[in-house]
Amino acid sequence: MRDTRESRLLLVLLVAIAFALITVDIRGGEESPVDGARRAAATVFGPVEDSVASAVNPVGNAIAAVRDSGDRHNRVADLERENAALKAKLGSDDRNRSRVRELDNLLKKAGAGQFGIKAAEVIAIGAAQGFSWTVTIDAGARDGIKRDMTVINGDGLVGRVTTVGPGTSTVLLASDPDFTVGTRMERSDELGFATGQGDRPLSVQLLNGKAKVKPGDRLVTFGSRADKPFVPGVPVGEVVRVDPSTGNLTRNIFVRPYVGFSKLDIVGVVVQAPRTDPRDTVLPPKPTPEPTVTVTVTPSPTGAPSGAPSGPPEGE
């Protein structure tokens, strides 16, 4: 249709009529004069609408299903994330419990020896220090750490501080071949020098070549002048092998250290030495041997068959 004055007037007239019919329909309610026309239109166009709806509904349902599937996927993803976070939290809790135990053992060890300590965490293994057996801890000069301080953990001697930075320090482990510490045997007080051998037991050279030593004997640190680099009384390890005596002035033994150098985490730097030598009081208690059960068998009288009475028959 061409856009003329007449067409515009016709459009305005149709719109006015449509508004008039809508007004009459609303005011008339169920008695509306156009109700019959509406029913007729529904009768004619209803089946068509139903057919269209039947054709379109699967598409709509599919879209809804896809949308709902996306929601389900999001919910599953959220649950997976929550589960992962929960597992991480549980793992973190287990880790924290382990570290609490380590710290508790360290504090007990320090209390038994009256060592004033600064607790620290091992944050690196000494790749930067060449091939030495070293670790880096997260405590330094700002924490009162100085060179040549003894380092312990809840098991015993870890090493000594060799380098100090503002917030970190390097610790030379007792397992390092360049590490040497004076030792004292439990009870016998025999003195010696322990040297690291990497992942092998410590090599200890006793000053007395005739010293009586056996596997299971235990050693502690002897201590140094002015308590640097070593304070006395720190557990070192347990004898696992004794070289035969050859008549030399010294004697070699091999000691398994109490500390597991491959799994260090929480350590303590001894910033204050004990007032008196704790001697052997910091050593762990020796395990109590299990009682031996002895069974005594009483033999039966000779000549009596098994299960037969040994006395005279009744009536005699």
CSV table of N, CA and C in Angstrom, one decimal, residues 189-261:
chain,number,residue,atom,x,y,z
A,189,ASP,N,80.7,-41.9,79.8
A,189,ASP,CA,81.2,-40.6,79.6
A,189,ASP,C,82.4,-40.6,78.6
A,190,GLU,N,82.6,-41.6,77.9
A,190,GLU,CA,83.7,-41.7,76.9
A,190,GLU,C,83.5,-40.6,75.8
A,191,LEU,N,84.5,-39.9,75.5
A,191,LEU,CA,84.5,-38.8,74.6
A,191,LEU,C,84.9,-39.2,73.2
A,192,GLY,N,84.4,-38.5,72.2
A,192,GLY,CA,84.7,-38.7,70.9
A,192,GLY,C,84.3,-37.6,70.0
A,193,PHE,N,84.5,-37.8,68.7
A,193,PHE,CA,84.1,-36.8,67.7
A,193,PHE,C,83.3,-37.5,66.6
A,194,ALA,N,82.1,-37.0,66.3
A,194,ALA,CA,81.2,-37.6,65.3
A,194,ALA,C,81.4,-36.8,64.0
A,195,THR,N,81.4,-37.5,62.9
A,195,THR,CA,81.5,-36.8,61.6
A,195,THR,C,80.4,-37.4,60.7
A,196,GLY,N,79.8,-36.5,59.9
A,196,GLY,CA,78.7,-36.9,59.0
A,196,GLY,C,79.2,-37.7,57.9
A,197,GLN,N,78.4,-38.6,57.4
A,197,GLN,CA,78.7,-39.5,56.2
A,197,GLN,C,77.5,-39.5,55.3
A,198,GLY,N,76.9,-38.4,55.1
A,198,GLY,CA,75.7,-38.4,54.1
A,198,GLY,C,74.6,-39.2,54.7
A,199,ASP,N,74.1,-40.1,53.8
A,199,ASP,CA,72.9,-40.9,54.3
A,199,ASP,C,73.3,-42.2,55.0
A,200,ARG,N,74.6,-42.3,55.4
A,200,ARG,CA,75.1,-43.4,56.2
A,200,ARG,C,75.2,-43.0,57.6
A,201,PRO,N,75.4,-44.0,58.5
A,201,PRO,CA,75.5,-43.6,60.0
A,201,PRO,C,76.7,-42.7,60.2
A,202,LEU,N,76.6,-41.9,61.3
A,202,LEU,CA,77.7,-41.0,61.7
A,202,LEU,C,78.9,-41.9,62.1
A,203,SER,N,80.1,-41.4,61.7
A,203,SER,CA,81.3,-42.1,62.1
A,203,SER,C,81.9,-41.4,63.4
A,204,VAL,N,82.0,-42.1,64.4
A,204,VAL,CA,82.5,-41.5,65.7
A,204,VAL,C,83.8,-42.1,66.1
A,205,GLN,N,84.8,-41.3,66.3
A,205,GLN,CA,86.1,-41.7,66.7
A,205,GLN,C,86.2,-41.4,68.2
A,206,LEU,N,86.3,-42.5,69.0
A,206,LEU,CA,86.4,-42.4,70.5
A,206,LEU,C,87.9,-42.1,70.8
A,207,LEU,N,88.1,-41.3,71.8
A,207,LEU,CA,89.5,-41.0,72.2
A,207,LEU,C,90.1,-42.1,72.9
A,208,ASN,N,89.4,-42.9,73.5
A,208,ASN,CA,89.9,-44.1,74.2
A,208,ASN,C,89.8,-45.3,73.3
A,209,GLY,N,91.0,-45.8,72.9
A,209,GLY,CA,90.9,-47.0,72.0
A,209,GLY,C,90.5,-48.3,72.7
A,210,LYS,N,90.4,-48.3,74.0
A,210,LYS,CA,90.0,-49.5,74.7
A,210,LYS,C,88.6,-49.3,75.3
A,211,ALA,N,87.9,-48.3,74.9
A,211,ALA,CA,86.6,-48.1,75.5
A,211,ALA,C,85.7,-49.2,75.2
A,212,LYS,N,84.9,-49.6,76.2
A,212,LYS,CA,83.9,-50.7,76.0
A,212,LYS,C,82.6,-50.1,75.5
A,213,VAL,N,82.3,-50.5,74.3
A,213,VAL,CA,81.1,-50.0,73.6
A,213,VAL,C,80.4,-51.1,73.0
A,214,LYS,N,79.1,-51.1,72.9
A,214,LYS,CA,78.2,-52.1,72.3
A,214,LYS,C,77.1,-51.4,71.5
A,215,PRO,N,76.5,-52.1,70.5
A,215,PRO,CA,75.4,-51.6,69.8
A,215,PRO,C,74.2,-51.3,70.8
A,216,GLY,N,73.6,-50.2,70.6
A,216,GLY,CA,72.5,-49.7,71.5
A,216,GLY,C,72.9,-48.7,72.4
A,217,ASP,N,74.3,-48.5,72.6
A,217,ASP,CA,74.7,-47.4,73.5
A,217,ASP,C,74.4,-46.1,72.8
A,218,ARG,N,74.2,-45.0,73.6
A,218,ARG,CA,73.7,-43.8,73.1
A,218,ARG,C,74.7,-42.6,73.4
A,219,LEU,N,74.6,-41.6,72.5
A,219,LEU,CA,75.5,-40.5,72.6
A,219,LEU,C,74.8,-39.2,72.7
A,220,VAL,N,75.4,-38.2,73.3
A,220,VAL,CA,74.9,-36.8,73.3
A,220,VAL,C,76.0,-35.9,73.0
A,221,THR,N,75.7,-34.6,72.7
A,221,THR,CA,76.8,-33.6,72.4
A,221,THR,C,77.5,-33.3,73.7
A,222,PHE,N,78.9,-33.2,73.5
A,222,PHE,CA,79.7,-32.8,74.7
A,222,PHE,C,79.7,-31.3,75.0
A,223,GLY,N,79.4,-30.5,74.0
A,223,GLY,CA,79.4,-29.1,74.2
A,223,GLY,C,80.7,-28.4,73.7
A,224,SER,N,80.6,-27.1,73.5
A,224,SER,CA,81.7,-26.3,73.0
A,224,SER,C,82.1,-25.2,73.9
A,225,ARG,N,83.2,-24.6,73.8
A,225,ARG,CA,83.6,-23.5,74.5
A,225,ARG,C,82.6,-22.4,74.3
A,226,ALA,N,82.1,-21.8,75.4
A,226,ALA,CA,81.1,-20.7,75.3
A,226,ALA,C,79.8,-21.2,74.6
A,227,ASP,N,79.6,-22.5,74.5
A,227,ASP,CA,78.4,-23.1,74.0
A,227,ASP,C,78.2,-22.8,72.5
A,228,LYS,N,79.3,-22.5,71.8
A,228,LYS,CA,79.3,-22.3,70.3
A,228,LYS,C,80.4,-23.1,69.7
A,229,PRO,N,80.0,-23.9,68.7
A,229,PRO,CA,78.7,-24.0,68.0
A,229,PRO,C,77.7,-25.0,68.6
A,230,PHE,N,78.2,-25.7,69.7
A,230,PHE,CA,77.3,-26.7,70.2
A,230,PHE,C,77.1,-26.6,71.7
A,231,VAL,N,75.8,-26.7,72.1
A,231,VAL,CA,75.5,-26.7,73.5
A,231,VAL,C,75.5,-28.2,74.0
A,232,PRO,N,75.7,-28.5,75.3
A,232,PRO,CA,75.9,-29.9,75.7
A,232,PRO,C,74.5,-30.6,75.9
A,233,GLY,N,74.5,-31.9,75.9
A,233,GLY,CA,73.4,-32.7,76.2
A,233,GLY,C,72.3,-32.9,75.2
A,234,VAL,N,72.6,-32.5,73.9
A,234,VAL,CA,71.7,-32.8,72.8
A,234,VAL,C,71.8,-34.2,72.3
A,235,PRO,N,70.7,-35.0,72.3
A,235,PRO,CA,70.9,-36.4,71.8
A,235,PRO,C,71.4,-36.4,70.3
A,236,VAL,N,72.4,-37.3,70.1
A,236,VAL,CA,73.0,-37.5,68.8
A,236,VAL,C,72.5,-38.7,68.1
A,237,GLY,N,72.6,-39.9,68.7
A,237,GLY,CA,72.2,-41.1,68.1
A,237,GLY,C,72.5,-42.3,68.9
A,238,GLU,N,72.4,-43.5,68.2
A,238,GLU,CA,72.6,-44.8,68.9
A,238,GLU,C,73.6,-45.6,68.1
A,239,VAL,N,74.5,-46.3,68.9
A,239,VAL,CA,75.5,-47.1,68.2
A,239,VAL,C,74.9,-48.3,67.5
A,240,VAL,N,75.3,-48.5,66.2
A,240,VAL,CA,74.8,-49.6,65.5
A,240,VAL,C,75.9,-50.6,65.1
A,241,ARG,N,77.2,-50.1,65.2
A,241,ARG,CA,78.3,-51.0,64.8
A,241,ARG,C,79.6,-50.5,65.5
A,242,VAL,N,80.4,-51.5,66.0
A,242,VAL,CA,81.6,-51.2,66.6
A,242,VAL,C,82.8,-51.9,65.9
A,243,ASP,N,83.7,-51.1,65.5
A,243,ASP,CA,84.9,-51.7,64.9
A,243,ASP,C,85.7,-52.5,65.9
A,244,PRO,N,86.3,-53.6,65.5
A,244,PRO,CA,87.1,-54.3,66.5
A,244,PRO,C,88.3,-53.5,67.0
A,245,SER,N,88.7,-53.7,68.2
A,245,SER,CA,89.8,-52.9,68.8
A,245,SER,C,91.1,-53.4,68.2
A,246,THR,N,91.9,-52.5,67.7
A,246,THR,CA,93.2,-52.9,67.1
A,246,THR,C,94.4,-52.5,67.9
A,247,GLY,N,94.1,-52.0,69.1
A,247,GLY,CA,95.3,-51.5,69.9
A,247,GLY,C,95.7,-50.1,69.6
A,248,ASN,N,94.9,-49.4,68.7
A,248,ASN,CA,95.2,-48.0,68.4
A,248,ASN,C,94.8,-47.1,69.6
A,249,LEU,N,95.2,-45.9,69.5
A,249,LEU,CA,94.9,-44.9,70.6
A,249,LEU,C,93.4,-44.5,70.5
A,250,THR,N,92.8,-44.7,69.3
A,250,THR,CA,91.4,-44.3,69.2
A,250,THR,C,90.6,-45.5,68.7
A,251,ARG,N,89.3,-45.4,68.8
A,251,ARG,CA,88.4,-46.5,68.4
A,251,ARG,C,87.2,-46.0,67.6
A,252,ASN,N,86.9,-46.6,66.5
A,252,ASN,CA,85.8,-46.2,65.6
A,252,ASN,C,84.5,-46.9,65.9
A,253,ILE,N,83.4,-46.2,66.0
A,253,ILE,CA,82.1,-46.7,66.1
A,253,ILE,C,81.2,-46.0,65.1
A,254,PHE,N,80.0,-46.6,64.8
A,254,PHE,CA,79.1,-46.0,63.9
A,254,PHE,C,77.8,-45.8,64.5
A,255,VAL,N,77.2,-44.6,64.4
A,255,VAL,CA,76.0,-44.2,65.1
A,255,VAL,C,74.9,-43.8,64.2
A,256,ARG,N,73.7,-44.4,64.4
A,256,ARG,CA,72.5,-44.0,63.7
A,256,ARG,C,72.0,-42.8,64.3
A,257,PRO,N,71.9,-41.6,63.6
A,257,PRO,CA,71.4,-40.4,64.2
A,257,PRO,C,69.9,-40.5,64.5
A,258,TYR,N,69.5,-39.8,65.6
A,258,TYR,CA,68.0,-39.8,65.9
A,258,TYR,C,67.2,-39.0,64.9
A,259,VAL,N,67.8,-38.0,64.3
A,259,VAL,CA,67.1,-37.1,63.4
A,259,VAL,C,67.1,-37.7,62.0
A,260,GLY,N,65.9,-37.7,61.4
A,260,GLY,CA,65.7,-38.0,60.0
A,260,GLY,C,66.0,-36.8,59.1
A,261,PHE,N,67.2,-36.7,58.5
A,261,PHE,CA,67.6,-35.5,57.8
A,261,PHE,C,66.8,-35.3,56.5
